[in-house]
Amino acid sequence: MMSLLTMTLCYVKQFLLWYYRESIHKLRTFIVERQFCSGDSSYDSTVRSGFYRNAQNLVTGIFGLILLDQIMIAAPSPLRKRYFGIPSWFYSYGEGTALVVELAFYPTFIIVWVSKLFCSSATVAIVLNGLRTELQILAQYYGRIMKGLQLEVCSDPSKFHRNFRKSPQTRSWFWSQLRLRTGVGVQHHVQLLEYLQLLQPVFEKIFFLIYYQALIVAGAVFYVTMRDEFTVCSVAVLMCMSISVLECYWWCHLVDSFQDVNETLSHHLTNQCSQLPHSADHHSEYVQMRTTCMIIAERAHRGVEFSCVGMFTISTAAFANLLNVCYSVLMFLINVCDKVDPVKQFQLWVGSKI
């Protein structure tokens, strides 16, 4: 049964990845091209290097999980047949046929299905993390606009306002450059928002699967593992269960980190509004730029809201609620199915494994 559920979940994730393949390919191309620059090449390089390093670590971690699970499930165990056994109707063709199927199934089950279980969601998460990296670079760009213009007008930023007031040419040049550079940032910002909205449907659907996958495995599967004999196969099951829960947390944290970047971006734009120099001959430009910055800051503050297919907003608070539900499910199963005090049952189980 567990094998069937795992395969079904894998097929659904793979179908979603295939269905949105064009959108994901478009986003990956955008991230790899890395055309936008904040004006601080060292910052851009550091942020993008961190993104690629995290992506490589994630892929390496998945391969490590597959290898460990493959080693653990290779050990003969009564639970292996119960958790990952082949359908019983294979035995109707004879023990020899069933043995051949088992020898072909067990060495490939973990490699094929665990990779499908996590790689599809890892692909979407890496793409979203790449968009977050580009948003960080955009926030850095907004934060450097005013400082860069002040340094270009005067090498000493403290003398900028004096030079600005004295020279009409400086004022004209300043406002033309500010409009140009802000326009470049706005254009890239709009593009990022469009890409986020392009990723939103597949992200929300896969998160729905991840969330309820974690809900089931953290509650029901842990209960089943407690009732059975503790073997190496149990370790493999608990390891996959832990990774499923951590995967859900990582997705929630990733969405929250987007809001942090949006707050930083909004803060930079608000600061830019407060630093705008005013002059009577460029009053209209001053008003227009303040209005533009405030609109962008407000839009950045709201960001793109990711939800679990419209049921609730994705956040670490939602993950905390997941843990509460999992604990309630586990205690309910222990109390109802075993007719014993759940706390004592759990203490006995922990004591027997130490």
Short mmCIF file of C-alpha atoms in Angstrom, two decimals:
data_model
loop_
_atom_site.label_atom_id
_atom_site.label_comp_id
_atom_site.label_asym_id
_atom_site.label_seq_id
_atom_site.Cartn_x
_atom_site.Cartn_y
_atom_site.Cartn_z
CA MET A 1 0.00 0.00 0.00
CA MET A 2 2.80 2.42 0.88
CA SER A 3 4.49 1.66 -2.44
CA LEU A 4 1.27 2.34 -4.32
CA LEU A 5 0.72 5.67 -2.55
CA THR A 6 4.31 6.71 -3.20
CA MET A 7 4.05 5.84 -6.88
CA THR A 8 0.76 7.71 -7.23
CA LEU A 9 2.21 10.80 -5.60
CA CYS A 10 5.25 10.61 -7.86
CA TYR A 11 3.10 10.35 -10.97
CA VAL A 12 1.04 13.37 -9.95
CA LYS A 13 4.16 15.46 -9.28
CA GLN A 14 5.72 14.39 -12.56
CA PHE A 15 2.51 15.23 -14.41
CA LEU A 16 2.46 18.73 -12.91
CA LEU A 17 6.09 19.21 -13.86
CA TRP A 18 5.32 18.07 -17.41
CA TYR A 19 2.16 20.17 -17.66
CA TYR A 20 3.98 23.37 -16.66
CA ARG A 21 7.22 22.45 -18.45
CA GLU A 22 7.16 25.48 -20.75
CA SER A 23 6.76 27.91 -17.86
CA ILE A 24 9.54 26.24 -15.88
CA HIS A 25 11.84 26.22 -18.91
CA LYS A 26 11.19 29.92 -19.46
CA LEU A 27 11.98 30.70 -15.84
CA ARG A 28 15.15 28.60 -15.85
CA THR A 29 16.35 30.40 -18.96
CA PHE A 30 15.71 33.76 -17.32
CA ILE A 31 17.66 32.76 -14.20
CA VAL A 32 20.61 31.29 -16.10
CA GLU A 33 20.99 34.31 -18.39
CA ARG A 34 21.63 36.65 -15.41
CA GLN A 35 21.30 39.82 -17.46
CA PHE A 36 20.38 42.26 -14.69
CA CYS A 37 23.06 43.92 -12.58
CA SER A 38 22.60 45.93 -9.39
CA GLY A 39 25.68 48.04 -10.02
CA ASP A 40 27.65 46.13 -7.39
CA SER A 41 29.22 43.20 -9.24
CA SER A 42 30.70 41.66 -6.10
CA TYR A 43 27.28 41.58 -4.41
CA ASP A 44 25.64 40.10 -7.50
CA SER A 45 28.33 37.44 -7.77
CA THR A 46 28.05 36.55 -4.08
CA VAL A 47 24.26 36.23 -4.14
CA ARG A 48 24.19 34.20 -7.34
CA SER A 49 27.02 31.96 -6.17
CA GLY A 50 25.07 31.30 -2.98
CA PHE A 51 22.03 30.35 -5.04
CA TYR A 52 23.97 27.88 -7.19
CA ARG A 53 25.70 26.45 -4.14
CA ASN A 54 22.37 25.89 -2.39
CA ALA A 55 20.94 24.25 -5.50
CA GLN A 56 23.93 21.91 -5.74
CA ASN A 57 23.69 21.06 -2.04
CA LEU A 58 20.01 20.25 -2.44
CA VAL A 59 20.65 17.90 -5.35
CA THR A 60 23.55 16.28 -3.48
CA GLY A 61 21.33 15.82 -0.43
CA ILE A 62 18.67 14.07 -2.51
CA PHE A 63 21.24 11.72 -4.00
CA GLY A 64 22.60 11.03 -0.52
CA LEU A 65 19.10 10.22 0.73
CA ILE A 66 18.54 7.86 -2.19
CA LEU A 67 21.84 6.09 -1.52
CA LEU A 68 21.15 5.65 2.20
CA ASP A 69 17.61 4.43 1.62
CA GLN A 70 18.82 2.01 -1.04
CA ILE A 71 21.37 0.54 1.36
CA MET A 72 18.84 0.22 4.18
CA ILE A 73 16.08 -1.30 2.11
CA ALA A 74 18.50 -3.85 0.66
CA ALA A 75 18.70 -5.56 4.06
CA PRO A 76 16.15 -8.43 4.30
CA SER A 77 13.40 -7.62 6.76
CA PRO A 78 9.79 -8.68 7.37
CA LEU A 79 8.84 -5.01 7.29
CA ARG A 80 10.36 -4.56 3.86
CA LYS A 81 7.78 -6.86 2.37
CA ARG A 82 5.01 -5.14 4.31
CA TYR A 83 6.02 -1.58 3.44
CA PHE A 84 7.48 -2.00 -0.03
CA GLY A 85 6.39 -5.47 -1.07
CA ILE A 86 5.18 -6.39 -4.53
CA PRO A 87 1.43 -7.05 -5.06
CA SER A 88 0.30 -10.44 -3.75
CA TRP A 89 -1.08 -11.56 -7.10
CA PHE A 90 2.51 -12.02 -8.35
CA TYR A 91 2.75 -15.04 -6.04
CA SER A 92 -0.10 -16.71 -7.91
CA TYR A 93 2.34 -17.26 -10.77
CA GLY A 94 4.69 -19.18 -8.51
CA GLU A 95 7.44 -18.46 -6.03
CA GLY A 96 10.05 -18.31 -8.78
CA THR A 97 8.21 -15.57 -10.66
CA ALA A 98 7.65 -13.59 -7.46
CA LEU A 99 11.35 -13.91 -6.57
CA VAL A 100 12.42 -12.60 -9.98
CA VAL A 101 10.06 -9.63 -9.65
CA GLU A 102 11.34 -8.88 -6.15
CA LEU A 103 14.96 -9.03 -7.29
CA ALA A 104 14.14 -6.54 -10.04
CA PHE A 105 11.92 -4.34 -7.85
CA TYR A 106 13.87 -3.75 -4.64
CA PRO A 107 17.14 -2.52 -6.22
CA THR A 108 15.26 0.00 -8.39
CA PHE A 109 12.35 1.11 -6.20
CA ILE A 110 14.27 3.66 -4.14
CA ILE A 111 16.39 4.92 -7.04
CA VAL A 112 13.42 5.48 -9.32
CA TRP A 113 10.61 6.50 -7.01
CA VAL A 114 12.36 8.45 -4.27
CA SER A 115 14.11 10.51 -6.94
CA LYS A 116 10.75 11.19 -8.58
CA LEU A 117 9.22 11.99 -5.20
CA PHE A 118 11.69 14.75 -4.34
CA CYS A 119 13.29 15.87 -7.62
CA SER A 120 10.14 17.38 -9.12
CA SER A 121 9.46 19.50 -6.05
CA ALA A 122 13.17 20.36 -5.80
CA THR A 123 13.08 21.65 -9.39
CA VAL A 124 10.24 24.05 -8.63
CA ALA A 125 11.81 25.16 -5.35
CA ILE A 126 15.16 25.86 -7.03
CA VAL A 127 13.44 27.98 -9.67
CA LEU A 128 11.61 29.98 -6.99
CA ASN A 129 14.85 30.41 -5.08
CA GLY A 130 16.46 31.70 -8.27
CA LEU A 131 13.71 34.30 -8.66
CA ARG A 132 14.26 35.32 -5.04
CA THR A 133 17.95 35.81 -5.83
CA GLU A 134 17.08 38.08 -8.75
CA LEU A 135 14.71 40.01 -6.49
CA GLN A 136 17.54 40.49 -3.97
CA ILE A 137 19.71 41.93 -6.74
CA LEU A 138 16.87 44.26 -7.74
CA ALA A 139 16.53 45.43 -4.12
CA GLN A 140 20.26 46.17 -4.09
CA TYR A 141 19.84 48.11 -7.34
CA TYR A 142 17.10 50.30 -5.88
CA GLY A 143 19.21 50.90 -2.80
CA ARG A 144 22.15 52.14 -4.88
CA ILE A 145 20.35 54.52 -7.26
CA MET A 146 20.47 57.65 -5.10
CA LYS A 147 23.92 56.96 -3.73
CA GLY A 148 25.30 56.37 -7.22
CA LEU A 149 23.82 59.60 -8.59
CA GLN A 150 25.11 61.62 -5.67
CA LEU A 151 28.62 60.28 -6.19
CA GLU A 152 28.46 61.06 -9.90
CA VAL A 153 27.39 64.64 -9.18
CA CYS A 154 29.96 65.16 -6.45
CA SER A 155 32.68 62.92 -5.06
CA ASP A 156 31.71 64.12 -1.58
CA PRO A 157 28.04 63.15 -0.96
CA SER A 158 27.77 65.77 1.79
CA LYS A 159 28.18 68.51 -0.85
CA PHE A 160 25.59 67.06 -3.23
CA HIS A 161 22.68 69.29 -2.19
CA ARG A 162 24.78 72.45 -2.47
CA ASN A 163 25.89 71.56 -6.01
CA PHE A 164 22.34 70.54 -6.88
CA ARG A 165 20.92 73.92 -5.84
CA LYS A 166 23.61 75.95 -7.62
CA SER A 167 23.62 74.28 -11.06
CA PRO A 168 20.52 74.04 -13.32
CA GLN A 169 22.46 71.66 -15.58
CA THR A 170 23.12 69.38 -12.62
CA ARG A 171 19.43 69.37 -11.72
CA SER A 172 18.36 68.52 -15.27
CA TRP A 173 20.96 65.77 -15.54
CA PHE A 174 20.00 64.35 -12.12
CA TRP A 175 16.29 64.06 -12.88
CA SER A 176 16.83 62.60 -16.34
CA GLN A 177 19.20 59.96 -14.95
CA LEU A 178 16.92 59.21 -12.01
CA ARG A 179 13.96 58.67 -14.34
CA LEU A 180 16.06 56.46 -16.59
CA ARG A 181 17.52 54.29 -13.83
CA THR A 182 14.26 54.00 -11.91
CA GLY A 183 12.54 53.03 -15.16
CA VAL A 184 15.07 50.24 -15.70
CA GLY A 185 14.40 48.93 -12.20
CA VAL A 186 10.62 49.14 -12.64
CA GLN A 187 10.81 47.27 -15.94
CA HIS A 188 12.82 44.47 -14.36
CA HIS A 189 10.53 44.45 -11.33
CA VAL A 190 7.46 44.01 -13.52
CA GLN A 191 9.21 41.17 -15.33
CA LEU A 192 9.98 39.43 -12.04
CA LEU A 193 6.38 39.76 -10.89
CA GLU A 194 5.18 38.25 -14.17
CA TYR A 195 7.55 35.32 -13.73
CA LEU A 196 6.41 34.80 -10.15
CA GLN A 197 2.80 34.71 -11.29
CA LEU A 198 3.85 32.24 -13.98
CA LEU A 199 5.35 29.94 -11.35
CA GLN A 200 2.54 30.42 -8.82
CA PRO A 201 0.10 27.73 -10.11
CA VAL A 202 2.59 24.85 -10.19
CA PHE A 203 4.16 25.94 -6.90
CA GLU A 204 0.82 25.99 -5.10
CA LYS A 205 -0.30 22.63 -6.51
CA ILE A 206 2.93 20.86 -5.61
CA PHE A 207 2.90 22.47 -2.17
CA PHE A 208 -0.59 21.03 -1.67
CA LEU A 209 0.86 17.56 -2.31
CA ILE A 210 3.88 18.21 -0.09
CA TYR A 211 1.76 19.55 2.76
CA TYR A 212 -0.65 16.64 2.92
CA GLN A 213 2.13 14.16 2.22
CA ALA A 214 3.91 15.49 5.31
CA LEU A 215 0.63 15.43 7.25
CA ILE A 216 0.10 11.74 6.48
CA VAL A 217 3.63 10.49 6.96
CA ALA A 218 4.32 12.49 10.12
CA GLY A 219 1.15 11.27 11.81
CA ALA A 220 -0.04 7.94 10.47
CA VAL A 221 3.27 6.50 9.23
CA PHE A 222 5.04 7.33 12.48
CA TYR A 223 2.27 5.54 14.36
CA VAL A 224 2.62 2.45 12.15
CA THR A 225 6.38 2.48 12.68
CA MET A 226 5.91 2.64 16.45
CA ARG A 227 3.71 -0.46 16.41
CA ASP A 228 6.10 -2.58 14.35
CA GLU A 229 9.43 -4.11 15.14
CA PHE A 230 12.21 -1.56 14.81
CA THR A 231 14.56 -2.56 11.96
CA VAL A 232 16.82 -0.96 9.38
CA CYS A 233 13.79 -0.68 7.12
CA SER A 234 12.10 1.40 9.82
CA VAL A 235 15.06 3.79 9.75
CA ALA A 236 14.61 4.22 6.00
CA VAL A 237 10.91 4.98 6.47
CA LEU A 238 11.56 7.45 9.29
CA MET A 239 14.28 9.12 7.26
CA CYS A 240 11.93 9.69 4.32
CA MET A 241 9.28 10.89 6.76
CA SER A 242 11.67 13.44 8.27
CA ILE A 243 12.75 14.66 4.84
CA SER A 244 9.10 15.10 3.81
CA VAL A 245 8.42 17.25 6.87
CA LEU A 246 11.60 19.27 6.37
CA GLU A 247 10.70 19.73 2.72
CA CYS A 248 7.39 21.28 3.75
CA TYR A 249 9.19 23.57 6.20
CA TRP A 250 11.70 24.64 3.55
CA TRP A 251 8.95 25.61 1.12
CA CYS A 252 7.19 27.63 3.82
CA HIS A 253 10.46 29.31 4.77
CA LEU A 254 11.22 30.08 1.12
CA VAL A 255 7.92 31.92 0.74
CA ASP A 256 8.55 33.85 3.97
CA SER A 257 12.02 34.83 2.76
CA PHE A 258 10.40 36.36 -0.33
CA GLN A 259 8.45 38.66 1.94
CA ASP A 260 11.68 39.65 3.70
CA VAL A 261 13.23 40.63 0.37
CA ASN A 262 10.10 42.57 -0.56
CA GLU A 263 10.31 44.45 2.74
CA THR A 264 13.94 45.35 2.00
CA LEU A 265 13.03 46.51 -1.49
CA SER A 266 10.15 48.59 -0.16
CA HIS A 267 12.47 50.10 2.47
CA HIS A 268 14.99 51.18 -0.19
CA LEU A 269 12.27 52.87 -2.23
CA THR A 270 10.90 54.66 0.82
CA ASN A 271 14.39 55.92 1.62
CA GLN A 272 14.75 57.12 -1.95
CA CYS A 273 11.56 59.15 -1.53
CA SER A 274 12.93 60.81 1.59
CA GLN A 275 16.25 61.64 -0.10
CA LEU A 276 14.83 63.25 -3.24
CA PRO A 277 16.08 66.83 -3.58
CA HIS A 278 13.47 69.48 -4.33
CA SER A 279 13.71 72.54 -6.53
CA ALA A 280 11.03 74.85 -7.90
CA ASP A 281 12.02 74.35 -11.54
CA HIS A 282 11.68 70.56 -11.27
CA HIS A 283 8.72 70.35 -8.92
CA SER A 284 6.66 68.18 -11.28
CA GLU A 285 9.53 65.66 -11.63
CA TYR A 286 9.85 65.59 -7.86
CA VAL A 287 6.15 64.84 -7.36
CA GLN A 288 6.08 62.23 -10.12
CA MET A 289 9.14 60.42 -8.78
CA ARG A 290 7.80 60.37 -5.23
CA THR A 291 4.50 58.99 -6.49
CA THR A 292 6.25 56.35 -8.58
CA CYS A 293 8.46 55.23 -5.71
CA MET A 294 5.55 55.02 -3.28
CA ILE A 295 3.47 52.96 -5.71
CA ILE A 296 6.34 50.54 -6.34
CA ALA A 297 7.08 50.31 -2.61
CA GLU A 298 3.45 49.49 -1.86
CA ARG A 299 3.34 46.89 -4.63
CA ALA A 300 6.58 45.35 -3.38
CA HIS A 301 5.23 45.26 0.16
CA ARG A 302 2.22 43.22 -0.95
CA GLY A 303 4.25 40.98 -3.25
CA VAL A 304 2.85 37.81 -4.80
CA GLU A 305 0.86 35.78 -2.30
CA PHE A 306 1.34 32.02 -2.47
CA SER A 307 -1.42 29.87 -1.04
CA CYS A 308 -2.18 26.17 -0.74
CA VAL A 309 -4.58 26.13 -3.72
CA GLY A 310 -6.59 28.90 -2.06
CA MET A 311 -7.10 27.18 1.31
CA PHE A 312 -4.53 29.09 3.37
CA THR A 313 -1.49 31.30 2.87
CA ILE A 314 1.84 29.50 2.76
CA SER A 315 4.05 30.56 5.67
CA THR A 316 6.02 29.11 8.56
CA ALA A 317 2.89 29.65 10.66
CA ALA A 318 1.14 27.16 8.38
CA PHE A 319 3.96 24.70 9.01
CA ALA A 320 3.55 25.13 12.77
CA ASN A 321 -0.13 24.34 12.32
CA LEU A 322 0.87 21.23 10.36
CA LEU A 323 2.96 20.00 13.30
CA ASN A 324 0.04 20.53 15.66
CA VAL A 325 -2.27 18.54 13.40
CA CYS A 326 0.30 15.75 13.02
CA TYR A 327 0.65 15.49 16.79
CA SER A 328 -3.12 15.39 17.19
CA VAL A 329 -3.40 12.63 14.58
CA LEU A 330 -0.67 10.60 16.25
CA MET A 331 -2.21 10.92 19.71
CA PHE A 332 -5.65 10.09 18.32
CA LEU A 333 -4.40 6.90 16.68
CA ILE A 334 -2.55 5.81 19.80
CA ASN A 335 -5.48 6.55 22.07
CA VAL A 336 -8.22 5.07 19.89
CA CYS A 337 -6.46 2.12 18.29
CA ASP A 338 -4.38 0.98 21.24
CA LYS A 339 -6.80 1.96 24.04
CA VAL A 340 -3.90 3.16 26.19
CA ASP A 341 -2.57 6.42 27.47
CA PRO A 342 -0.73 7.95 24.47
CA VAL A 343 2.01 9.54 26.56
CA LYS A 344 2.85 6.24 28.27
CA GLN A 345 2.73 4.41 24.94
CA PHE A 346 5.17 6.87 23.41
CA GLN A 347 7.49 6.67 26.43
CA LEU A 348 7.49 2.88 26.26
CA TRP A 349 8.27 2.97 22.54
CA VAL A 350 11.16 5.40 23.00
CA GLY A 351 12.52 3.38 25.91
CA SER A 352 12.45 0.17 23.90
CA LYS A 353 14.55 1.71 21.11
CA ILE A 354 17.28 3.12 23.34
#
